Amino acid sequence: MQIVNFDLEQELWMQEGACVFADPDLFFPVGSSMKALKQAAEAKAICNECDVKIECLEYAIRTNQDSGVWGGATEDERKSIRREYKKTGALITS
Ligand code: SF4
């Protein structure tokens, strides 16, 4: 088990997320049904307009968030981003 230390006081970017008042279900779709895919697409559209998208994605990678849409990336998309991040230390997104 990996324990990641972080201080919520240091994650002030969260208050600036474009998702603050959005439906949380969009960001945590369940399964791979058409409804879930549509929810993820809606969440990613919100992320693409978000001023803290990079901070959010970096946080999700750094703290191993394994579900939901963070920084405009689904859990599957973050797996490949995380692999590259471990190799290069850089966030490389499409
Ligand atoms: S990038 Fe997406 S999930 Fe992250 S704070 Fe912005 S809107 Fe929310």
Tab-separated table of N, CA, C and O and ligand atoms in Angstrom, residues 13-20 22 27-28 43-57 68-73, ligand 1:
chain	number	residue	atom	x	y	z
A	13	TRP	N	-6.710	24.892	-5.668
A	13	TRP	CA	-7.208	24.885	-7.044
A	13	TRP	C	-8.584	24.226	-7.119
A	13	TRP	O	-9.377	24.536	-8.005
A	14	MET	N	-8.863	23.312	-6.185
A	14	MET	CA	-10.154	22.601	-6.234
A	14	MET	C	-11.338	23.555	-6.165
A	14	MET	O	-12.384	23.289	-6.742
A	15	GLN	N	-11.157	24.663	-5.472
A	15	GLN	CA	-12.248	25.630	-5.334
A	15	GLN	C	-12.514	26.366	-6.644
A	15	GLN	O	-13.554	26.995	-6.798
A	16	GLU	N	-11.562	26.297	-7.569
A	16	GLU	CA	-11.703	27.013	-8.827
A	16	GLU	C	-12.148	26.126	-9.980
A	16	GLU	O	-12.204	26.561	-11.124
A	17	GLY	N	-12.411	24.862	-9.668
A	17	GLY	CA	-12.800	23.925	-10.719
A	17	GLY	C	-14.128	24.300	-11.361
A	17	GLY	O	-15.050	24.745	-10.685
A	18	ALA	N	-14.206	24.091	-12.654
A	18	ALA	CA	-15.450	24.360	-13.386
A	18	ALA	C	-16.553	23.390	-12.983
A	18	ALA	O	-17.712	23.601	-13.315
A	19	CYS	N	-16.193	22.353	-12.244
A	19	CYS	CA	-17.166	21.341	-11.850
A	19	CYS	C	-17.772	21.603	-10.483
A	19	CYS	O	-18.600	20.810	-10.021
A	20	VAL	N	-17.378	22.673	-9.843
A	20	VAL	CA	-17.819	22.921	-8.466
A	20	VAL	C	-19.343	22.808	-8.325
A	20	VAL	O	-19.831	22.221	-7.366
A	22	ALA	N	-21.324	21.437	-10.774
A	22	ALA	CA	-21.842	20.463	-11.743
A	22	ALA	C	-22.354	19.215	-11.019
A	22	ALA	O	-22.025	18.964	-9.860
A	27	PHE	N	-19.096	13.073	-13.320
A	27	PHE	CA	-17.660	12.852	-13.157
A	27	PHE	C	-17.326	11.460	-12.634
A	27	PHE	O	-16.160	11.068	-12.645
A	28	PHE	N	-18.336	10.741	-12.183
A	28	PHE	CA	-18.120	9.378	-11.690
A	28	PHE	C	-19.153	8.443	-12.309
A	28	PHE	O	-19.945	7.815	-11.602
A	43	ALA	N	-18.666	15.402	-18.743
A	43	ALA	CA	-17.669	15.801	-17.744
A	43	ALA	C	-16.406	16.320	-18.433
A	43	ALA	O	-15.857	17.366	-18.051
A	44	LYS	N	-15.950	15.608	-19.450
A	44	LYS	CA	-14.729	16.033	-20.149
A	44	LYS	C	-14.924	17.383	-20.834
A	44	LYS	O	-13.996	18.188	-20.903
A	45	ALA	N	-16.126	17.639	-21.323
A	45	ALA	CA	-16.405	18.944	-21.943
A	45	ALA	C	-16.283	20.057	-20.905
A	45	ALA	O	-15.762	21.145	-21.202
A	46	ILE	N	-16.766	19.786	-19.690
A	46	ILE	CA	-16.630	20.778	-18.609
A	46	ILE	C	-15.154	20.964	-18.277
A	46	ILE	O	-14.666	22.087	-18.121
A	47	CYS	N	-14.412	19.864	-18.180
A	47	CYS	CA	-12.965	19.942	-17.880
A	47	CYS	C	-12.230	20.777	-18.929
A	47	CYS	O	-11.299	21.523	-18.586
A	48	ASN	N	-12.621	20.625	-20.170
A	48	ASN	CA	-11.906	21.343	-21.235
A	48	ASN	C	-12.071	22.850	-21.141
A	48	ASN	O	-11.311	23.594	-21.764
A	49	GLU	N	-13.061	23.298	-20.366
A	49	GLU	CA	-13.262	24.738	-20.149
A	49	GLU	C	-12.723	25.183	-18.787
A	49	GLU	O	-12.903	26.339	-18.395
A	50	CYS	N	-12.068	24.285	-18.075
A	50	CYS	CA	-11.674	24.534	-16.688
A	50	CYS	C	-10.283	25.174	-16.608
A	50	CYS	O	-9.341	24.702	-17.249
A	51	ASP	N	-10.181	26.184	-15.771
A	51	ASP	CA	-8.904	26.899	-15.622
A	51	ASP	C	-7.858	26.111	-14.840
A	51	ASP	O	-6.686	26.476	-14.856
A	52	VAL	N	-8.284	25.078	-14.115
A	52	VAL	CA	-7.326	24.324	-13.292
A	52	VAL	C	-7.193	22.878	-13.782
A	52	VAL	O	-6.872	21.971	-13.008
A	53	LYS	N	-7.387	22.690	-15.064
A	53	LYS	CA	-7.360	21.337	-15.637
A	53	LYS	C	-6.012	20.641	-15.401
A	53	LYS	O	-5.972	19.474	-15.016
A	54	ILE	N	-4.932	21.343	-15.602
A	54	ILE	CA	-3.606	20.727	-15.431
A	54	ILE	C	-3.352	20.392	-13.967
A	54	ILE	O	-2.872	19.285	-13.647
A	55	GLU	N	-3.690	21.306	-13.065
A	55	GLU	CA	-3.526	21.036	-11.631
A	55	GLU	C	-4.338	19.812	-11.218
A	55	GLU	O	-3.881	18.978	-10.432
A	56	CYS	N	-5.546	19.722	-11.750
A	56	CYS	CA	-6.435	18.612	-11.426
A	56	CYS	C	-5.870	17.286	-11.936
A	56	CYS	O	-5.827	16.289	-11.212
A	57	LEU	N	-5.413	17.285	-13.170
A	57	LEU	CA	-4.844	16.059	-13.736
A	57	LEU	C	-3.590	15.646	-12.974
A	57	LEU	O	-3.404	14.467	-12.641
A	68	GLY	N	-13.334	7.865	-11.946
A	68	GLY	CA	-13.861	9.177	-12.271
A	68	GLY	C	-13.056	9.921	-13.321
A	68	GLY	O	-12.016	9.471	-13.778
A	69	VAL	N	-13.611	11.056	-13.711
A	69	VAL	CA	-12.969	11.956	-14.673
A	69	VAL	C	-12.264	13.054	-13.891
A	69	VAL	O	-12.887	13.740	-13.078
A	70	TRP	N	-10.970	13.175	-14.110
A	70	TRP	CA	-10.152	14.215	-13.464
A	70	TRP	C	-9.313	14.867	-14.548
A	70	TRP	O	-8.697	14.175	-15.361
A	71	GLY	N	-9.261	16.155	-14.549
A	71	GLY	CA	-8.405	16.841	-15.510
A	71	GLY	C	-8.716	16.482	-16.958
A	71	GLY	O	-7.833	16.488	-17.808
A	72	GLY	N	-9.949	16.160	-17.222
A	72	GLY	CA	-10.351	15.840	-18.587
A	72	GLY	C	-9.990	14.444	-19.035
A	72	GLY	O	-10.085	14.131	-20.225
A	73	ALA	N	-9.590	13.591	-18.097
A	73	ALA	CA	-9.198	12.234	-18.476
A	73	ALA	C	-9.960	11.200	-17.643
A	73	ALA	O	-10.099	11.356	-16.428
B	1	SF4	S1	-10.441	19.640	-14.650
B	1	SF4	FE1	-12.493	18.784	-14.569
B	1	SF4	S2	-12.601	17.516	-12.730
B	1	SF4	FE2	-10.794	18.868	-12.555
B	1	SF4	S3	-11.484	20.653	-11.410
B	1	SF4	FE3	-11.692	21.132	-13.574
B	1	SF4	S4	-13.782	20.564	-14.146
B	1	SF4	FE4	-13.321	19.590	-12.165
